[in-house]
Short mmCIF file of the N, C-alpha and C atoms (twelve columns), coordinates in Angstrom:
data_MODEL
# 
_entry.id   MODEL 
# 
loop_
_atom_site.group_PDB 
_atom_site.id 
_atom_site.type_symbol 
_atom_site.label_atom_id 
_atom_site.label_alt_id 
_atom_site.label_comp_id 
_atom_site.label_asym_id 
_atom_site.label_seq_id 
_atom_site.Cartn_x 
_atom_site.Cartn_y 
_atom_site.Cartn_z 
_atom_site.pdbx_PDB_model_num 
ATOM 1   N N  . UNK A 1  11.106  -19.780 -5.748  1 
ATOM 2   C CA . UNK A 1  12.374  -20.274 -6.208  1 
ATOM 3   C C  . UNK A 1  13.100  -19.242 -7.065  1 
ATOM 4   N N  . UNK A 2  12.364  -18.280 -7.595  1 
ATOM 5   C CA . UNK A 2  12.953  -17.275 -8.464  1 
ATOM 6   C C  . UNK A 2  13.915  -16.397 -7.686  1 
ATOM 7   N N  . UNK A 3  15.184  -16.449 -8.052  1 
ATOM 8   C CA . UNK A 3  16.236  -15.598 -7.465  1 
ATOM 9   C C  . UNK A 3  16.263  -15.701 -5.942  1 
ATOM 10  N N  . UNK A 4  16.142  -16.906 -5.460  1 
ATOM 11  C CA . UNK A 4  16.102  -17.158 -4.021  1 
ATOM 12  C C  . UNK A 4  17.314  -16.580 -3.305  1 
ATOM 13  N N  . UNK A 5  18.476  -16.657 -3.928  1 
ATOM 14  C CA . UNK A 5  19.696  -16.124 -3.303  1 
ATOM 15  C C  . UNK A 5  19.594  -14.613 -3.087  1 
ATOM 16  N N  . UNK A 6  18.988  -13.910 -4.025  1 
ATOM 17  C CA . UNK A 6  18.824  -12.461 -3.899  1 
ATOM 18  C C  . UNK A 6  17.846  -12.144 -2.765  1 
ATOM 19  N N  . UNK A 7  16.719  -12.861 -2.727  1 
ATOM 20  C CA . UNK A 7  15.734  -12.652 -1.658  1 
ATOM 21  C C  . UNK A 7  16.351  -12.959 -0.297  1 
ATOM 22  N N  . UNK A 8  17.144  -14.013 -0.218  1 
ATOM 23  C CA . UNK A 8  17.782  -14.379 1.054   1 
ATOM 24  C C  . UNK A 8  18.721  -13.270 1.524   1 
ATOM 25  N N  . UNK A 9  19.511  -12.737 0.612   1 
ATOM 26  C CA . UNK A 9  20.439  -11.651 0.976   1 
ATOM 27  C C  . UNK A 9  19.669  -10.423 1.460   1 
ATOM 28  N N  . UNK A 10 18.622  -10.045 0.737   1 
ATOM 29  C CA . UNK A 10 17.821  -8.890  1.124   1 
ATOM 30  C C  . UNK A 10 17.145  -9.107  2.489   1 
ATOM 31  N N  . UNK A 11 16.590  -10.295 2.690   1 
ATOM 32  C CA . UNK A 11 15.889  -10.588 3.946   1 
ATOM 33  C C  . UNK A 11 16.842  -10.522 5.134   1 
ATOM 34  N N  . UNK A 12 18.046  -11.057 4.965   1 
ATOM 35  C CA . UNK A 12 19.039  -11.001 6.052   1 
ATOM 36  C C  . UNK A 12 19.510  -9.577  6.295   1 
ATOM 37  N N  . UNK A 13 19.784  -8.846  5.221   1 
ATOM 38  C CA . UNK A 13 20.334  -7.490  5.350   1 
ATOM 39  C C  . UNK A 13 19.344  -6.502  5.952   1 
ATOM 40  N N  . UNK A 14 18.063  -6.627  5.589   1 
ATOM 41  C CA . UNK A 14 17.064  -5.647  6.000   1 
ATOM 42  C C  . UNK A 14 16.047  -6.204  7.005   1 
ATOM 43  N N  . UNK A 15 16.308  -7.396  7.544   1 
ATOM 44  C CA . UNK A 15 15.437  -8.019  8.552   1 
ATOM 45  C C  . UNK A 15 13.989  -8.106  8.080   1 
ATOM 46  N N  . UNK A 16 13.822  -8.553  6.853   1 
ATOM 47  C CA . UNK A 16 12.489  -8.701  6.273   1 
ATOM 48  C C  . UNK A 16 11.777  -9.880  6.941   1 
ATOM 49  N N  . UNK A 17 10.566  -9.639  7.412   1 
ATOM 50  C CA . UNK A 17 9.785   -10.693 8.060   1 
ATOM 51  C C  . UNK A 17 8.918   -11.471 7.077   1 
ATOM 52  N N  . UNK A 18 8.424   -10.808 6.021   1 
ATOM 53  C CA . UNK A 18 7.482   -11.450 5.105   1 
ATOM 54  C C  . UNK A 18 7.714   -10.984 3.678   1 
ATOM 55  N N  . UNK A 19 7.774   -11.939 2.768   1 
ATOM 56  C CA . UNK A 19 7.857   -11.665 1.331   1 
ATOM 57  C C  . UNK A 19 6.519   -12.095 0.724   1 
ATOM 58  N N  . UNK A 20 5.873   -11.174 0.019   1 
ATOM 59  C CA . UNK A 20 4.580   -11.453 -0.623  1 
ATOM 60  C C  . UNK A 20 4.789   -11.413 -2.127  1 
ATOM 61  N N  . UNK A 21 4.352   -12.449 -2.802  1 
ATOM 62  C CA . UNK A 21 4.534   -12.527 -4.238  1 
ATOM 63  C C  . UNK A 21 3.318   -13.202 -4.876  1 
ATOM 64  N N  . UNK A 22 3.322   -13.280 -6.162  1 
ATOM 65  C CA . UNK A 22 2.203   -13.888 -6.876  1 
ATOM 66  C C  . UNK A 22 2.695   -14.606 -8.111  1 
ATOM 67  N N  . UNK A 23 1.876   -14.688 -9.078  1 
ATOM 68  C CA . UNK A 23 2.066   -15.236 -10.401 1 
ATOM 69  C C  . UNK A 23 1.807   -16.740 -10.492 1 
ATOM 70  N N  . UNK A 24 2.329   -17.538 -9.562  1 
ATOM 71  C CA . UNK A 24 1.940   -18.960 -9.597  1 
ATOM 72  C C  . UNK A 24 0.449   -19.037 -9.345  1 
ATOM 73  N N  . UNK A 25 -0.221  -19.927 -9.994  1 
ATOM 74  C CA . UNK A 25 -1.674  -20.026 -9.879  1 
ATOM 75  C C  . UNK A 25 -2.045  -21.050 -8.815  1 
ATOM 76  N N  . UNK A 26 -1.602  -20.723 -7.597  1 
ATOM 77  C CA . UNK A 26 -1.836  -21.591 -6.454  1 
ATOM 78  C C  . UNK A 26 -1.518  -20.788 -5.200  1 
ATOM 79  N N  . UNK A 27 -2.257  -21.017 -4.124  1 
ATOM 80  C CA . UNK A 27 -1.998  -20.345 -2.860  1 
ATOM 81  C C  . UNK A 27 -0.924  -21.124 -2.098  1 
ATOM 82  N N  . UNK A 28 0.112   -20.435 -1.618  1 
ATOM 83  C CA . UNK A 28 1.165   -21.087 -0.839  1 
ATOM 84  C C  . UNK A 28 1.610   -20.163 0.279   1 
ATOM 85  N N  . UNK A 29 1.997   -20.761 1.412   1 
ATOM 86  C CA . UNK A 29 2.546   -19.982 2.521   1 
ATOM 87  C C  . UNK A 29 3.594   -20.831 3.226   1 
ATOM 88  N N  . UNK A 30 4.646   -20.175 3.679   1 
ATOM 89  C CA . UNK A 30 5.727   -20.857 4.394   1 
ATOM 90  C C  . UNK A 30 6.170   -19.960 5.532   1 
ATOM 91  N N  . UNK A 31 6.271   -20.519 6.717   1 
ATOM 92  C CA . UNK A 31 6.782   -19.776 7.865   1 
ATOM 93  C C  . UNK A 31 8.257   -19.451 7.663   1 
ATOM 94  N N  . UNK A 32 8.938   -19.039 8.696   1 
ATOM 95  C CA . UNK A 32 10.356  -18.666 8.596   1 
ATOM 96  C C  . UNK A 32 11.125  -19.717 7.803   1 
ATOM 97  N N  . UNK A 33 11.745  -19.281 6.717   1 
ATOM 98  C CA . UNK A 33 12.400  -20.191 5.778   1 
ATOM 99  C C  . UNK A 33 13.888  -19.862 5.691   1 
ATOM 100 N N  . UNK A 34 14.754  -20.750 6.136   1 
ATOM 101 C CA . UNK A 34 16.195  -20.499 6.061   1 
ATOM 102 C C  . UNK A 34 16.688  -20.255 4.628   1 
ATOM 103 N N  . UNK A 35 15.974  -20.802 3.649   1 
ATOM 104 C CA . UNK A 35 16.401  -20.653 2.253   1 
ATOM 105 C C  . UNK A 35 16.235  -19.224 1.744   1 
ATOM 106 N N  . UNK A 36 15.412  -18.423 2.421   1 
ATOM 107 C CA . UNK A 36 15.241  -17.022 2.036   1 
ATOM 108 C C  . UNK A 36 15.545  -16.107 3.225   1 
ATOM 109 N N  . UNK A 37 16.639  -16.378 3.901   1 
ATOM 110 C CA . UNK A 37 17.132  -15.491 4.946   1 
ATOM 111 C C  . UNK A 37 16.244  -15.392 6.164   1 
ATOM 112 N N  . UNK A 38 15.526  -16.464 6.490   1 
ATOM 113 C CA . UNK A 38 14.617  -16.538 7.638   1 
ATOM 114 C C  . UNK A 38 13.354  -15.688 7.485   1 
ATOM 115 N N  . UNK A 39 13.082  -15.189 6.291   1 
ATOM 116 C CA . UNK A 39 11.805  -14.508 6.054   1 
ATOM 117 C C  . UNK A 39 10.731  -15.571 5.819   1 
ATOM 118 N N  . UNK A 40 9.502   -15.248 6.156   1 
ATOM 119 C CA . UNK A 40 8.371   -16.077 5.763   1 
ATOM 120 C C  . UNK A 40 7.940   -15.609 4.372   1 
ATOM 121 N N  . UNK A 41 7.189   -16.432 3.664   1 
ATOM 122 C CA . UNK A 41 6.739   -15.989 2.346   1 
ATOM 123 C C  . UNK A 41 5.344   -16.523 2.036   1 
ATOM 124 N N  . UNK A 42 4.670   -15.790 1.165   1 
ATOM 125 C CA . UNK A 42 3.343   -16.161 0.715   1 
ATOM 126 C C  . UNK A 42 3.259   -15.923 -0.798  1 
ATOM 127 N N  . UNK A 43 2.626   -16.865 -1.486  1 
ATOM 128 C CA . UNK A 43 2.297   -16.709 -2.905  1 
ATOM 129 C C  . UNK A 43 0.788   -16.658 -2.973  1 
ATOM 130 N N  . UNK A 44 0.265   -15.524 -3.381  1 
ATOM 131 C CA . UNK A 44 -1.180  -15.387 -3.537  1 
ATOM 132 C C  . UNK A 44 -1.441  -15.197 -5.021  1 
ATOM 133 N N  . UNK A 45 -1.434  -16.295 -5.738  1 
ATOM 134 C CA . UNK A 45 -1.533  -16.208 -7.186  1 
ATOM 135 C C  . UNK A 45 -2.750  -16.879 -7.762  1 
ATOM 136 N N  . UNK A 46 -3.686  -17.264 -6.921  1 
ATOM 137 C CA . UNK A 46 -4.836  -17.997 -7.423  1 
ATOM 138 C C  . UNK A 46 -6.057  -17.152 -7.685  1 
ATOM 139 N N  . UNK A 47 -5.933  -15.833 -7.640  1 
ATOM 140 C CA . UNK A 47 -7.108  -14.973 -7.722  1 
ATOM 141 C C  . UNK A 47 -7.698  -14.794 -9.100  1 
ATOM 142 N N  . UNK A 48 -6.899  -14.983 -10.144 1 
ATOM 143 C CA . UNK A 48 -7.383  -14.683 -11.485 1 
ATOM 144 C C  . UNK A 48 -8.371  -15.676 -12.043 1 
ATOM 145 N N  . UNK A 49 -8.230  -16.937 -11.647 1 
ATOM 146 C CA . UNK A 49 -9.179  -17.948 -12.070 1 
ATOM 147 C C  . UNK A 49 -9.068  -18.371 -13.515 1 
ATOM 148 N N  . UNK A 50 -7.984  -17.994 -14.197 1 
ATOM 149 C CA . UNK A 50 -7.848  -18.353 -15.611 1 
ATOM 150 C C  . UNK A 50 -7.240  -19.749 -15.741 1 
ATOM 151 N N  . UNK A 51 -6.124  -19.966 -15.070 1 
ATOM 152 C CA . UNK A 51 -5.484  -21.277 -15.064 1 
ATOM 153 C C  . UNK A 51 -5.075  -21.594 -13.632 1 
ATOM 154 N N  . UNK A 52 -4.666  -22.819 -13.406 1 
ATOM 155 C CA . UNK A 52 -4.289  -23.240 -12.069 1 
ATOM 156 C C  . UNK A 52 -3.202  -24.285 -12.171 1 
ATOM 157 N N  . UNK A 53 -2.414  -24.434 -11.086 1 
ATOM 158 C CA . UNK A 53 -1.366  -25.460 -11.052 1 
ATOM 159 C C  . UNK A 53 -1.992  -26.853 -10.993 1 
ATOM 160 N N  . UNK A 54 -3.188  -26.948 -10.481 1 
ATOM 161 C CA . UNK A 54 -3.912  -28.216 -10.384 1 
ATOM 162 C C  . UNK A 54 -5.383  -27.975 -10.680 1 
ATOM 163 N N  . UNK A 55 -6.167  -29.014 -10.582 1 
ATOM 164 C CA . UNK A 55 -7.597  -28.888 -10.836 1 
ATOM 165 C C  . UNK A 55 -8.308  -28.489 -9.546  1 
ATOM 166 N N  . UNK A 56 -8.959  -27.335 -9.526  1 
ATOM 167 C CA . UNK A 56 -9.694  -26.923 -8.329  1 
ATOM 168 C C  . UNK A 56 -10.878 -27.849 -8.056  1 
ATOM 169 N N  . UNK A 57 -11.131 -28.089 -6.778  1 
ATOM 170 C CA . UNK A 57 -12.281 -28.891 -6.379  1 
ATOM 171 C C  . UNK A 57 -13.499 -27.989 -6.231  1 
ATOM 172 N N  . UNK A 58 -14.652 -28.493 -6.563  1 
ATOM 173 C CA . UNK A 58 -15.878 -27.703 -6.448  1 
ATOM 174 C C  . UNK A 58 -16.177 -27.331 -5.007  1 
ATOM 175 N N  . UNK A 59 -15.780 -28.180 -4.048  1 
ATOM 176 C CA . UNK A 59 -16.089 -27.899 -2.642  1 
ATOM 177 C C  . UNK A 59 -15.103 -26.919 -2.001  1 
ATOM 178 N N  . UNK A 60 -14.043 -26.532 -2.721  1 
ATOM 179 C CA . UNK A 60 -13.102 -25.554 -2.203  1 
ATOM 180 C C  . UNK A 60 -12.057 -26.099 -1.255  1 
ATOM 181 N N  . UNK A 61 -11.983 -27.411 -1.107  1 
ATOM 182 C CA . UNK A 61 -10.994 -28.010 -0.210  1 
ATOM 183 C C  . UNK A 61 -9.649  -28.186 -0.932  1 
ATOM 184 N N  . UNK A 62 -9.151  -27.091 -1.472  1 
ATOM 185 C CA . UNK A 62 -7.872  -27.076 -2.169  1 
ATOM 186 C C  . UNK A 62 -7.286  -25.667 -2.077  1 
ATOM 187 N N  . UNK A 63 -6.091  -25.502 -2.582  1 
ATOM 188 C CA . UNK A 63 -5.411  -24.207 -2.521  1 
ATOM 189 C C  . UNK A 63 -5.156  -23.624 -3.909  1 
ATOM 190 N N  . UNK A 64 -6.010  -23.967 -4.857  1 
ATOM 191 C CA . UNK A 64 -5.794  -23.486 -6.225  1 
ATOM 192 C C  . UNK A 64 -6.197  -22.028 -6.394  1 
ATOM 193 N N  . UNK A 65 -7.363  -21.676 -5.900  1 
ATOM 194 C CA . UNK A 65 -7.838  -20.301 -5.970  1 
ATOM 195 C C  . UNK A 65 -8.219  -19.854 -4.569  1 
ATOM 196 N N  . UNK A 66 -8.156  -18.573 -4.330  1 
ATOM 197 C CA . UNK A 66 -8.546  -18.067 -3.031  1 
ATOM 198 C C  . UNK A 66 -7.820  -16.774 -2.720  1 
ATOM 199 N N  . UNK A 67 -7.671  -16.496 -1.429  1 
ATOM 200 C CA . UNK A 67 -7.001  -15.278 -1.025  1 
ATOM 201 C C  . UNK A 67 -6.423  -15.456 0.370   1 
ATOM 202 N N  . UNK A 68 -5.634  -14.501 0.799   1 
ATOM 203 C CA . UNK A 68 -5.083  -14.482 2.153   1 
ATOM 204 C C  . UNK A 68 -5.642  -13.284 2.892   1 
ATOM 205 N N  . UNK A 69 -6.077  -13.529 4.107   1 
ATOM 206 C CA . UNK A 69 -6.459  -12.461 5.019   1 
ATOM 207 C C  . UNK A 69 -5.221  -12.205 5.885   1 
ATOM 208 N N  . UNK A 70 -4.739  -10.975 5.885   1 
ATOM 209 C CA . UNK A 70 -3.507  -10.622 6.595   1 
ATOM 210 C C  . UNK A 70 -3.855  -9.663  7.728   1 
ATOM 211 N N  . UNK A 71 -3.456  -10.025 8.942   1 
ATOM 212 C CA . UNK A 71 -3.645  -9.175  10.110  1 
ATOM 213 C C  . UNK A 71 -2.264  -8.833  10.662  1 
ATOM 214 N N  . UNK A 72 -1.961  -7.540  10.717  1 
ATOM 215 C CA . UNK A 72 -0.643  -7.089  11.160  1 
ATOM 216 C C  . UNK A 72 -0.787  -6.344  12.480  1 
ATOM 217 N N  . UNK A 73 0.011   -6.749  13.447  1 
ATOM 218 C CA . UNK A 73 0.057   -6.048  14.728  1 
ATOM 219 C C  . UNK A 73 1.523   -5.903  15.140  1 
ATOM 220 N N  . UNK A 74 1.747   -5.239  16.224  1 
ATOM 221 C CA . UNK A 74 3.103   -5.057  16.742  1 
ATOM 222 C C  . UNK A 74 3.734   -6.411  17.119  1 
ATOM 223 N N  . UNK A 75 2.900   -7.343  17.554  1 
ATOM 224 C CA . UNK A 75 3.384   -8.631  18.036  1 
ATOM 225 C C  . UNK A 75 3.515   -9.707  16.961  1 
ATOM 226 N N  . UNK A 76 2.759   -9.588  15.863  1 
ATOM 227 C CA . UNK A 76 2.784   -10.673 14.879  1 
ATOM 228 C C  . UNK A 76 2.153   -10.257 13.548  1 
ATOM 229 N N  . UNK A 77 2.396   -11.102 12.561  1 
ATOM 230 C CA . UNK A 77 1.689   -11.051 11.281  1 
ATOM 231 C C  . UNK A 77 0.932   -12.375 11.180  1 
ATOM 232 N N  . UNK A 78 -0.367  -12.294 11.006  1 
ATOM 233 C CA . UNK A 78 -1.198  -13.489 10.901  1 
ATOM 234 C C  . UNK A 78 -1.670  -13.629 9.461   1 
ATOM 235 N N  . UNK A 79 -1.411  -14.786 8.865   1 
ATOM 236 C CA . UNK A 79 -1.814  -15.078 7.485   1 
ATOM 237 C C  . UNK A 79 -2.845  -16.195 7.513   1 
ATOM 238 N N  . UNK A 80 -4.020  -15.918 6.983   1 
ATOM 239 C CA . UNK A 80 -5.047  -16.948 6.896   1 
ATOM 240 C C  . UNK A 80 -5.321  -17.227 5.424   1 
ATOM 241 N N  . UNK A 81 -5.036  -18.453 4.992   1 
ATOM 242 C CA . UNK A 81 -5.290  -18.870 3.620   1 
ATOM 243 C C  . UNK A 81 -6.724  -19.346 3.491   1 
ATOM 244 N N  . UNK A 82 -7.489  -18.708 2.617   1 
ATOM 245 C CA . UNK A 82 -8.908  -19.003 2.467   1 
ATOM 246 C C  . UNK A 82 -9.173  -19.429 1.025   1 
ATOM 247 N N  . UNK A 83 -9.865  -20.544 0.863   1 
ATOM 248 C CA . UNK A 83 -10.120 -21.078 -0.474  1 
ATOM 249 C C  . UNK A 83 -11.210 -20.299 -1.197  1 
ATOM 250 N N  . UNK A 84 -11.404 -20.638 -2.460  1 
ATOM 251 C CA . UNK A 84 -12.426 -19.976 -3.283  1 
ATOM 252 C C  . UNK A 84 -13.833 -20.214 -2.766  1 
ATOM 253 N N  . UNK A 85 -14.021 -21.187 -1.892  1 
ATOM 254 C CA . UNK A 85 -15.339 -21.436 -1.291  1 
ATOM 255 C C  . UNK A 85 -15.468 -20.832 0.094   1 
ATOM 256 N N  . UNK A 86 -14.449 -20.049 0.510   1 
ATOM 257 C CA . UNK A 86 -14.508 -19.404 1.819   1 
ATOM 258 C C  . UNK A 86 -14.054 -20.280 2.965   1 
ATOM 259 N N  . UNK A 87 -13.383 -21.380 2.662   1 
ATOM 260 C CA . UNK A 87 -12.916 -22.315 3.686   1 
ATOM 261 C C  . UNK A 87 -11.534 -21.890 4.165   1 
ATOM 262 N N  . UNK A 88 -11.374 -21.773 5.483   1 
ATOM 263 C CA . UNK A 88 -10.067 -21.472 6.056   1 
ATOM 264 C C  . UNK A 88 -9.179  -22.688 5.884   1 
ATOM 265 N N  . UNK A 89 -8.129  -22.557 5.086   1 
ATOM 266 C CA . UNK A 89 -7.251  -23.683 4.753   1 
ATOM 267 C C  . UNK A 89 -5.982  -23.711 5.600   1 
ATOM 268 N N  . UNK A 90 -5.519  -22.543 6.052   1 
ATOM 269 C CA . UNK A 90 -4.307  -22.524 6.872   1 
ATOM 270 C C  . UNK A 90 -4.229  -21.223 7.651   1 
ATOM 271 N N  . UNK A 91 -3.545  -21.280 8.783   1 
ATOM 272 C CA . UNK A 91 -3.247  -20.096 9.570   1 
ATOM 273 C C  . UNK A 91 -1.758  -20.142 9.915   1 
ATOM 274 N N  . UNK A 92 -1.054  -19.081 9.599   1 
ATOM 275 C CA . UNK A 92 0.379   -18.986 9.876   1 
ATOM 276 C C  . UNK A 92 0.628   -17.723 10.663  1 
ATOM 277 N N  . UNK A 93 1.348   -17.853 11.774  1 
ATOM 278 C CA . UNK A 93 1.702   -16.705 12.614  1 
ATOM 279 C C  . UNK A 93 3.210   -16.448 12.452  1 
ATOM 280 N N  . UNK A 94 3.553   -15.189 12.212  1 
ATOM 281 C CA . UNK A 94 4.963   -14.806 12.056  1 
ATOM 282 C C  . UNK A 94 5.267   -13.761 13.119  1 
ATOM 283 N N  . UNK A 95 6.243   -14.051 13.928  1 
ATOM 284 C CA . UNK A 95 6.673   -13.106 14.965  1 
ATOM 285 C C  . UNK A 95 7.797   -12.244 14.417  1 
ATOM 286 N N  . UNK A 96 7.858   -10.980 14.819  1 
ATOM 287 C CA . UNK A 96 8.957   -10.134 14.351  1 
ATOM 288 C C  . UNK A 96 10.298  -10.637 14.873  1 
ATOM 289 N N  . UNK A 97 11.344  -10.316 14.154  1 
ATOM 290 C CA . UNK A 97 12.685  -10.741 14.584  1 
ATOM 291 C C  . UNK A 97 13.099  -9.987  15.813  1 
# 
């Protein structure tokens, strides 16, 4: 949400496919988003383990802490959200414009 209008302008002007950011203490991913100029975005902010937006579950079935595995090819960007227990929580495919 931070300076969304600026990100949208940049994404449209430079054909940005993916915006990667952090700081929120929660894993988030969104496919092509009209609110940010059709770029996809990811927040990978759960790695520090100091605080969280919510209470992490012991079994890892949440998105509070974890990481993203990113696979980049000519045809796509693949984002896999993995919890602190190693559980695959989401898979997002982004095609180039």
